[in-house]
Amino acid sequence: MLTALGKTGKFTVLGIWFFFTVFPIYWMALTSVKPKREVNDLYYFPNEGATLDSYRVLFKDYAFGVFLRNSLVVSLVASFIVIGLGLLGAYALARYEFSGKRQVMLAFLATQMIPGLISLAPLYLLMQKLGLINSLIGLTLCYVGGMVPFATMMLRGFIQRIPPELDEAALIDGCNRFTALFRVVTPVALPGIAATFIFSFVQCWNELFLAMILIDSEGNKTFPVAMRSFIGGYWIEWGALSAAVMVGIIPTVIIFGLMSKFMISGLSAGIVKG
Amino acid sequence: MTATMYQPSRKRAASTTRMLKALAFLTPAAVMILVFVFYPVLRTVQLGFQNFNLFDQLNIGYNGLQNFRNLINDPNFGTVIKNTFLWVFVSVFFQFTIGFGLALLMKTKFKFIGIYQGLIFIPWALSGFLMGLVWKWIFDESFGVLNDALLKLGIIDSRIPWLSDARWGMAAVIIANVWYGVTFFVIMILAALQGVPKEMLEAAELDGANRFQTLFSVIIPYIRATLILIVLLRIMWITNFPDLIFGMTQGGPAGRTHIISSWLIEKLTLDADWGAASALGLMTMVILFVFTLFYLMATRLEKDSGV
């Protein structure tokens, strides 16, 4: 009896939270398919007038394809570089004992205490010196710099779980440390690498303020920066905006949905940010 | 750590080559961090003590503590600090409590738990700024679904000016932040709960402990260090999370829903006063550092975790 009640209570609570979590996204999806003249009408289920017009407006009138491509390129390239540099660093920290290692690890961890926002102005000035203002390359570099410390620590956690005998065997078979890392350790650490990659991708995809400051030409805007122009004026066109929000969250939702198992173990293993 | 197993005096030459090899692996990452993380911090310290306004570029130069004085004398300063405390502590309180509760409910598997988790963890992967826009639309006074639903349910009889009134505005951004951040706590606490040894739980059950006794005298003490650490990390993170507010209110009306980090963004972009923005960033860092010291002393974290 008590357990039955407990069960009902448990699923009621889980159900309420589910509703609260999903409703805002449902509401945005619903708004995005309402016909233009009905955007302000408060009905709760799509009617027969449901249309993809808002999405058409988004890609035709606002040319959102370009912004999506920019975001995709920057996030993918940055995340690949982050994994490359992170794997090298993580391997050193997981497999070598050397003096000063403790200090190096502390320096990596200390970066997590530094609020990213304080770097905005200095990074602009730095990019200005390098001639990389309004450049997607400059933005990518900054993202790599921001993500590398966390990725290194996260990957180190995964590499440490792999028995060192594995790469020692590879060394005996004629590999050097470098080829051992890429031929032997990397394949085994692949789930961890995937988790780190997704984490990095999501962070880059969602980043707004740095992109906002570094990029000023229409053609180089990333997706969040382009979204900002929607709210710049007094009048907000909620139909197109909700379609844009849906387009902007779909990539991360899909990736996360496919990989949530990895992410949960990965994030909690590799400490905590985001 | 295995540092104790390693004896540096054994062979100096071997240790040097080992160090060089390790350095070769570490250098690329280290260079990126030095250039893109640590150098900007130093530059911020410099900017914080400079008159550095993009609208006044002829007069860039050191101005002592002027930026800090200007900030403290700003009529909005008190509100910003108060809002920051509300934003951080009210959000973290609800995120933690709800997250802990949900994690306990999800500890034992049920049908479709995988799909359920996948769906309720989604907020974690979404852009705070975009979700700020979503919540802005939900909280809209005239056309927002929240006022409409509350009216239809008979809970209110006139529309609440959610985003045009500062008090309701703070409530609104905090509600959105709770929505956004519960996921993090569920993920972390769920992982911690799964680390509690089954034997301990069985032993408690054998001793006749009920669920609440097990929770408070076995589970919570066991994961206490983790809880303390994730709350601290989250407090720091939320302090520096202006994205939601930037999407929802942009700090308005009249700067009354700004927190310290969204104010920093306004100084940086709208006012183009990079000296003030940097000074604000430095203040945030110092406040967080002092808070961390007190927090760690108050919770005596090091005693429990054996760090």
PDB file of C-alpha atoms in Angstrom, chain B residues 4-208:
ATOM      1  CA  THR B   4      54.730   9.420  -3.561  1.00  0.00           C
ATOM      2  CA  MET B   5      55.756   6.336  -5.516  1.00  0.00           C
ATOM      3  CA  TYR B   6      58.120   8.336  -7.619  1.00  0.00           C
ATOM      4  CA  GLN B   7      61.599   9.063  -6.290  1.00  0.00           C
ATOM      5  CA  PRO B   8      63.182  12.063  -8.001  1.00  0.00           C
ATOM      6  CA  SER B   9      66.641  11.368  -6.614  1.00  0.00           C
ATOM      7  CA  ARG B  10      66.963   8.042  -8.385  1.00  0.00           C
ATOM      8  CA  LYS B  11      68.272   9.097 -11.722  1.00  0.00           C
ATOM      9  CA  ARG B  12      68.482  12.739 -12.524  1.00  0.00           C
ATOM     10  CA  ALA B  13      69.203  12.258 -16.232  1.00  0.00           C
ATOM     11  CA  ALA B  14      66.293   9.899 -16.732  1.00  0.00           C
ATOM     12  CA  SER B  15      64.025  12.317 -14.942  1.00  0.00           C
ATOM     13  CA  THR B  16      65.159  15.193 -17.148  1.00  0.00           C
ATOM     14  CA  THR B  17      64.415  13.360 -20.382  1.00  0.00           C
ATOM     15  CA  ARG B  18      61.091  12.298 -18.967  1.00  0.00           C
ATOM     16  CA  MET B  19      60.286  15.875 -18.145  1.00  0.00           C
ATOM     17  CA  LEU B  20      61.281  17.043 -21.622  1.00  0.00           C
ATOM     18  CA  LYS B  21      59.078  14.400 -23.206  1.00  0.00           C
ATOM     19  CA  ALA B  22      56.147  15.362 -21.008  1.00  0.00           C
ATOM     20  CA  LEU B  23      56.746  19.005 -21.847  1.00  0.00           C
ATOM     21  CA  ALA B  24      56.671  18.247 -25.558  1.00  0.00           C
ATOM     22  CA  PHE B  25      53.219  16.760 -25.138  1.00  0.00           C
ATOM     23  CA  LEU B  26      52.051  19.575 -22.900  1.00  0.00           C
ATOM     24  CA  THR B  27      53.418  22.568 -24.787  1.00  0.00           C
ATOM     25  CA  PRO B  28      50.651  23.140 -27.357  1.00  0.00           C
ATOM     26  CA  ALA B  29      47.899  23.136 -24.724  1.00  0.00           C
ATOM     27  CA  ALA B  30      50.020  25.198 -22.334  1.00  0.00           C
ATOM     28  CA  VAL B  31      50.729  27.856 -24.957  1.00  0.00           C
ATOM     29  CA  MET B  32      47.033  28.220 -25.752  1.00  0.00           C
ATOM     30  CA  ILE B  33      46.186  28.567 -22.080  1.00  0.00           C
ATOM     31  CA  LEU B  34      48.920  31.109 -21.413  1.00  0.00           C
ATOM     32  CA  VAL B  35      47.892  33.256 -24.376  1.00  0.00           C
ATOM     33  CA  PHE B  36      44.110  32.955 -24.213  1.00  0.00           C
ATOM     34  CA  VAL B  37      43.435  32.520 -20.494  1.00  0.00           C
ATOM     35  CA  PHE B  38      46.224  33.801 -18.275  1.00  0.00           C
ATOM     36  CA  TYR B  39      47.398  36.732 -20.387  1.00  0.00           C
ATOM     37  CA  PRO B  40      43.842  38.176 -20.561  1.00  0.00           C
ATOM     38  CA  VAL B  41      43.647  38.073 -16.761  1.00  0.00           C
ATOM     39  CA  LEU B  42      46.799  40.187 -16.490  1.00  0.00           C
ATOM     40  CA  ARG B  43      45.521  42.554 -19.135  1.00  0.00           C
ATOM     41  CA  THR B  44      42.227  42.885 -17.236  1.00  0.00           C
ATOM     42  CA  VAL B  45      44.100  43.867 -14.100  1.00  0.00           C
ATOM     43  CA  GLN B  46      45.796  46.590 -16.132  1.00  0.00           C
ATOM     44  CA  LEU B  47      42.570  47.752 -17.803  1.00  0.00           C
ATOM     45  CA  GLY B  48      40.788  47.917 -14.457  1.00  0.00           C
ATOM     46  CA  PHE B  49      43.091  50.740 -13.400  1.00  0.00           C
ATOM     47  CA  GLN B  50      42.923  52.608 -16.691  1.00  0.00           C
ATOM     48  CA  ASN B  51      40.611  55.127 -18.251  1.00  0.00           C
ATOM     49  CA  PHE B  52      39.768  53.002 -21.266  1.00  0.00           C
ATOM     50  CA  ASN B  53      36.640  54.149 -23.026  1.00  0.00           C
ATOM     51  CA  LEU B  54      36.165  53.479 -26.722  1.00  0.00           C
ATOM     52  CA  PHE B  55      34.280  56.768 -27.023  1.00  0.00           C
ATOM     53  CA  ASP B  56      37.228  58.608 -25.474  1.00  0.00           C
ATOM     54  CA  GLN B  57      40.232  56.958 -27.088  1.00  0.00           C
ATOM     55  CA  LEU B  58      42.504  59.992 -26.892  1.00  0.00           C
ATOM     56  CA  ASN B  59      42.549  59.867 -23.107  1.00  0.00           C
ATOM     57  CA  ILE B  60      43.488  56.244 -22.505  1.00  0.00           C
ATOM     58  CA  GLY B  61      45.780  55.970 -19.494  1.00  0.00           C
ATOM     59  CA  TYR B  62      46.053  54.997 -15.843  1.00  0.00           C
ATOM     60  CA  ASN B  63      43.498  56.568 -13.545  1.00  0.00           C
ATOM     61  CA  GLY B  64      44.126  54.780 -10.249  1.00  0.00           C
ATOM     62  CA  LEU B  65      40.988  53.671  -8.480  1.00  0.00           C
ATOM     63  CA  GLN B  66      38.667  55.919 -10.471  1.00  0.00           C
ATOM     64  CA  ASN B  67      36.854  53.031 -12.191  1.00  0.00           C
ATOM     65  CA  PHE B  68      36.132  51.390  -8.851  1.00  0.00           C
ATOM     66  CA  ARG B  69      34.946  54.692  -7.340  1.00  0.00           C
ATOM     67  CA  ASN B  70      32.646  55.295 -10.298  1.00  0.00           C
ATOM     68  CA  LEU B  71      31.133  51.841  -9.982  1.00  0.00           C
ATOM     69  CA  ILE B  72      30.500  52.108  -6.256  1.00  0.00           C
ATOM     70  CA  ASN B  73      28.991  55.585  -6.640  1.00  0.00           C
ATOM     71  CA  ASP B  74      26.761  54.458  -9.479  1.00  0.00           C
ATOM     72  CA  PRO B  75      23.079  54.724  -8.397  1.00  0.00           C
ATOM     73  CA  ASN B  76      22.517  51.186  -9.673  1.00  0.00           C
ATOM     74  CA  PHE B  77      25.388  49.621  -7.714  1.00  0.00           C
ATOM     75  CA  GLY B  78      23.353  48.676  -4.629  1.00  0.00           C
ATOM     76  CA  THR B  79      20.591  47.144  -6.730  1.00  0.00           C
ATOM     77  CA  VAL B  80      23.091  45.167  -8.795  1.00  0.00           C
ATOM     78  CA  ILE B  81      24.755  43.699  -5.715  1.00  0.00           C
ATOM     79  CA  LYS B  82      21.424  42.864  -4.095  1.00  0.00           C
ATOM     80  CA  ASN B  83      20.157  41.292  -7.309  1.00  0.00           C
ATOM     81  CA  THR B  84      23.342  39.258  -7.658  1.00  0.00           C
ATOM     82  CA  PHE B  85      22.874  37.772  -4.190  1.00  0.00           C
ATOM     83  CA  LEU B  86      19.212  37.003  -4.870  1.00  0.00           C
ATOM     84  CA  TRP B  87      20.007  35.559  -8.286  1.00  0.00           C
ATOM     85  CA  VAL B  88      22.793  33.344  -6.997  1.00  0.00           C
ATOM     86  CA  PHE B  89      21.425  32.082  -3.695  1.00  0.00           C
ATOM     87  CA  VAL B  90      17.727  31.730  -4.512  1.00  0.00           C
ATOM     88  CA  SER B  91      18.584  30.001  -7.809  1.00  0.00           C
ATOM     89  CA  VAL B  92      21.109  27.644  -6.233  1.00  0.00           C
ATOM     90  CA  PHE B  93      18.771  26.832  -3.336  1.00  0.00           C
ATOM     91  CA  PHE B  94      15.961  25.710  -5.629  1.00  0.00           C
ATOM     92  CA  GLN B  95      18.248  24.091  -8.186  1.00  0.00           C
ATOM     93  CA  PHE B  96      19.920  22.077  -5.443  1.00  0.00           C
ATOM     94  CA  THR B  97      16.746  21.074  -3.623  1.00  0.00           C
ATOM     95  CA  ILE B  98      14.836  20.090  -6.758  1.00  0.00           C
ATOM     96  CA  GLY B  99      17.912  18.461  -8.284  1.00  0.00           C
ATOM     97  CA  PHE B 100      18.562  16.403  -5.152  1.00  0.00           C
ATOM     98  CA  GLY B 101      14.926  15.306  -4.993  1.00  0.00           C
ATOM     99  CA  LEU B 102      14.830  14.290  -8.625  1.00  0.00           C
ATOM    100  CA  ALA B 103      18.149  12.448  -8.345  1.00  0.00           C
ATOM    101  CA  LEU B 104      16.771  10.411  -5.411  1.00  0.00           C
ATOM    102  CA  LEU B 105      13.682   9.550  -7.461  1.00  0.00           C
ATOM    103  CA  MET B 106      15.817   8.507 -10.427  1.00  0.00           C
ATOM    104  CA  LYS B 107      18.259   6.461  -8.383  1.00  0.00           C
ATOM    105  CA  THR B 108      16.271   3.278  -8.858  1.00  0.00           C
ATOM    106  CA  LYS B 109      15.677   2.404 -12.486  1.00  0.00           C
ATOM    107  CA  PHE B 110      12.206   2.441 -14.001  1.00  0.00           C
ATOM    108  CA  LYS B 111      10.806   1.821 -17.472  1.00  0.00           C
ATOM    109  CA  PHE B 112      11.888   4.402 -20.039  1.00  0.00           C
ATOM    110  CA  ILE B 113      14.325   6.035 -17.583  1.00  0.00           C
ATOM    111  CA  GLY B 114      16.791   6.484 -20.439  1.00  0.00           C
ATOM    112  CA  ILE B 115      14.348   8.491 -22.531  1.00  0.00           C
ATOM    113  CA  TYR B 116      13.138  10.391 -19.478  1.00  0.00           C
ATOM    114  CA  GLN B 117      16.669  11.411 -18.543  1.00  0.00           C
ATOM    115  CA  GLY B 118      17.519  12.300 -22.121  1.00  0.00           C
ATOM    116  CA  LEU B 119      14.552  14.672 -22.251  1.00  0.00           C
ATOM    117  CA  ILE B 120      14.817  16.362 -18.874  1.00  0.00           C
ATOM    118  CA  PHE B 121      18.575  16.824 -19.267  1.00  0.00           C
ATOM    119  CA  ILE B 122      18.069  18.831 -22.450  1.00  0.00           C
ATOM    120  CA  PRO B 123      18.222  22.305 -20.835  1.00  0.00           C
ATOM    121  CA  TRP B 124      21.880  21.652 -20.063  1.00  0.00           C
ATOM    122  CA  ALA B 125      22.698  21.592 -23.786  1.00  0.00           C
ATOM    123  CA  LEU B 126      20.765  24.729 -24.693  1.00  0.00           C
ATOM    124  CA  SER B 127      22.045  28.257 -25.074  1.00  0.00           C
ATOM    125  CA  GLY B 128      21.241  30.415 -22.061  1.00  0.00           C
ATOM    126  CA  PHE B 129      20.689  33.370 -24.339  1.00  0.00           C
ATOM    127  CA  LEU B 130      18.213  31.547 -26.605  1.00  0.00           C
ATOM    128  CA  MET B 131      16.366  30.166 -23.601  1.00  0.00           C
ATOM    129  CA  GLY B 132      16.249  33.697 -22.222  1.00  0.00           C
ATOM    130  CA  LEU B 133      14.367  34.682 -25.375  1.00  0.00           C
ATOM    131  CA  VAL B 134      12.012  31.732 -24.939  1.00  0.00           C
ATOM    132  CA  TRP B 135      11.233  32.736 -21.361  1.00  0.00           C
ATOM    133  CA  LYS B 136      10.813  36.354 -22.415  1.00  0.00           C
ATOM    134  CA  TRP B 137       8.047  35.194 -24.728  1.00  0.00           C
ATOM    135  CA  ILE B 138       6.442  33.030 -22.024  1.00  0.00           C
ATOM    136  CA  PHE B 139       6.529  35.871 -19.489  1.00  0.00           C
ATOM    137  CA  ASP B 140       5.258  38.478 -21.969  1.00  0.00           C
ATOM    138  CA  GLU B 141       2.631  40.584 -20.207  1.00  0.00           C
ATOM    139  CA  SER B 142       0.023  40.722 -22.990  1.00  0.00           C
ATOM    140  CA  PHE B 143       0.704  37.709 -25.181  1.00  0.00           C
ATOM    141  CA  GLY B 144       2.627  35.428 -22.829  1.00  0.00           C
ATOM    142  CA  VAL B 145       1.326  31.958 -22.117  1.00  0.00           C
ATOM    143  CA  LEU B 146       2.000  32.194 -18.377  1.00  0.00           C
ATOM    144  CA  ASN B 147      -0.362  35.087 -17.690  1.00  0.00           C
ATOM    145  CA  ASP B 148      -2.916  33.464 -19.960  1.00  0.00           C
ATOM    146  CA  ALA B 149      -2.723  30.129 -18.143  1.00  0.00           C
ATOM    147  CA  LEU B 150      -2.846  31.747 -14.697  1.00  0.00           C
ATOM    148  CA  LEU B 151      -5.894  33.806 -15.749  1.00  0.00           C
ATOM    149  CA  LYS B 152      -7.682  30.795 -17.187  1.00  0.00           C
ATOM    150  CA  LEU B 153      -6.968  28.756 -14.056  1.00  0.00           C
ATOM    151  CA  GLY B 154      -8.324  31.603 -11.944  1.00  0.00           C
ATOM    152  CA  ILE B 155      -5.079  32.002  -9.978  1.00  0.00           C
ATOM    153  CA  ILE B 156      -4.732  35.701 -10.869  1.00  0.00           C
ATOM    154  CA  ASP B 157      -7.376  38.146 -12.042  1.00  0.00           C
ATOM    155  CA  SER B 158      -5.171  40.738 -13.682  1.00  0.00           C
ATOM    156  CA  ARG B 159      -2.083  40.279 -15.823  1.00  0.00           C
ATOM    157  CA  ILE B 160       1.254  40.353 -13.966  1.00  0.00           C
ATOM    158  CA  PRO B 161       3.789  42.802 -15.463  1.00  0.00           C
ATOM    159  CA  TRP B 162       6.489  40.120 -15.306  1.00  0.00           C
ATOM    160  CA  LEU B 163       9.243  41.857 -17.221  1.00  0.00           C
ATOM    161  CA  SER B 164       8.336  45.531 -16.933  1.00  0.00           C
ATOM    162  CA  ASP B 165       8.406  45.571 -13.129  1.00  0.00           C
ATOM    163  CA  ALA B 166      11.756  45.087 -11.400  1.00  0.00           C
ATOM    164  CA  ARG B 167      10.503  42.806  -8.599  1.00  0.00           C
ATOM    165  CA  TRP B 168       8.523  40.522 -10.851  1.00  0.00           C
ATOM    166  CA  GLY B 169      11.434  40.725 -13.263  1.00  0.00           C
ATOM    167  CA  MET B 170      13.888  39.275 -10.739  1.00  0.00           C
ATOM    168  CA  ALA B 171      11.364  36.540  -9.901  1.00  0.00           C
ATOM    169  CA  ALA B 172      10.995  35.754 -13.602  1.00  0.00           C
ATOM    170  CA  VAL B 173      14.705  35.492 -14.364  1.00  0.00           C
ATOM    171  CA  ILE B 174      15.255  33.341 -11.279  1.00  0.00           C
ATOM    172  CA  ILE B 175      12.426  30.973 -12.272  1.00  0.00           C
ATOM    173  CA  ALA B 176      14.028  30.635 -15.704  1.00  0.00           C
ATOM    174  CA  ASN B 177      17.413  30.028 -14.082  1.00  0.00           C
ATOM    175  CA  VAL B 178      16.013  27.275 -11.862  1.00  0.00           C
ATOM    176  CA  TRP B 179      14.575  25.658 -14.982  1.00  0.00           C
ATOM    177  CA  TYR B 180      17.970  25.937 -16.649  1.00  0.00           C
ATOM    178  CA  GLY B 181      20.208  24.709 -13.836  1.00  0.00           C
ATOM    179  CA  VAL B 182      18.411  21.800 -12.166  1.00  0.00           C
ATOM    180  CA  THR B 183      19.856  19.446 -14.791  1.00  0.00           C
ATOM    181  CA  PHE B 184      23.395  20.049 -13.613  1.00  0.00           C
ATOM    182  CA  PHE B 185      22.557  19.089 -10.045  1.00  0.00           C
ATOM    183  CA  VAL B 186      20.605  15.995 -11.101  1.00  0.00           C
ATOM    184  CA  ILE B 187      23.523  14.744 -13.200  1.00  0.00           C
ATOM    185  CA  MET B 188      26.120  15.360 -10.512  1.00  0.00           C
ATOM    186  CA  ILE B 189      24.083  14.116  -7.561  1.00  0.00           C
ATOM    187  CA  LEU B 190      22.911  11.045  -9.468  1.00  0.00           C
ATOM    188  CA  ALA B 191      26.531  10.146 -10.162  1.00  0.00           C
ATOM    189  CA  ALA B 192      27.423  10.688  -6.493  1.00  0.00           C
ATOM    190  CA  LEU B 193      24.478   8.582  -5.294  1.00  0.00           C
ATOM    191  CA  GLN B 194      25.547   5.728  -7.524  1.00  0.00           C
ATOM    192  CA  GLY B 195      28.905   5.782  -5.740  1.00  0.00           C
ATOM    193  CA  VAL B 196      27.366   5.033  -2.332  1.00  0.00           C
ATOM    194  CA  PRO B 197      28.293   1.396  -1.545  1.00  0.00           C
ATOM    195  CA  LYS B 198      25.272  -0.943  -1.575  1.00  0.00           C
ATOM    196  CA  GLU B 199      26.532  -2.664   1.599  1.00  0.00           C
ATOM    197  CA  MET B 200      26.132   0.573   3.555  1.00  0.00           C
ATOM    198  CA  LEU B 201      22.520   0.923   2.456  1.00  0.00           C
ATOM    199  CA  GLU B 202      21.803  -2.721   3.217  1.00  0.00           C
ATOM    200  CA  ALA B 203      23.397  -2.419   6.642  1.00  0.00           C
ATOM    201  CA  ALA B 204      21.248   0.622   7.422  1.00  0.00           C
ATOM    202  CA  GLU B 205      18.170  -1.301   6.358  1.00  0.00           C
ATOM    203  CA  LEU B 206      19.135  -4.245   8.574  1.00  0.00           C
ATOM    204  CA  ASP B 207      19.517  -1.850  11.494  1.00  0.00           C
ATOM    205  CA  GLY B 208      15.891  -0.845  10.945  1.00  0.00           C
TER     206      GLY B 208
END
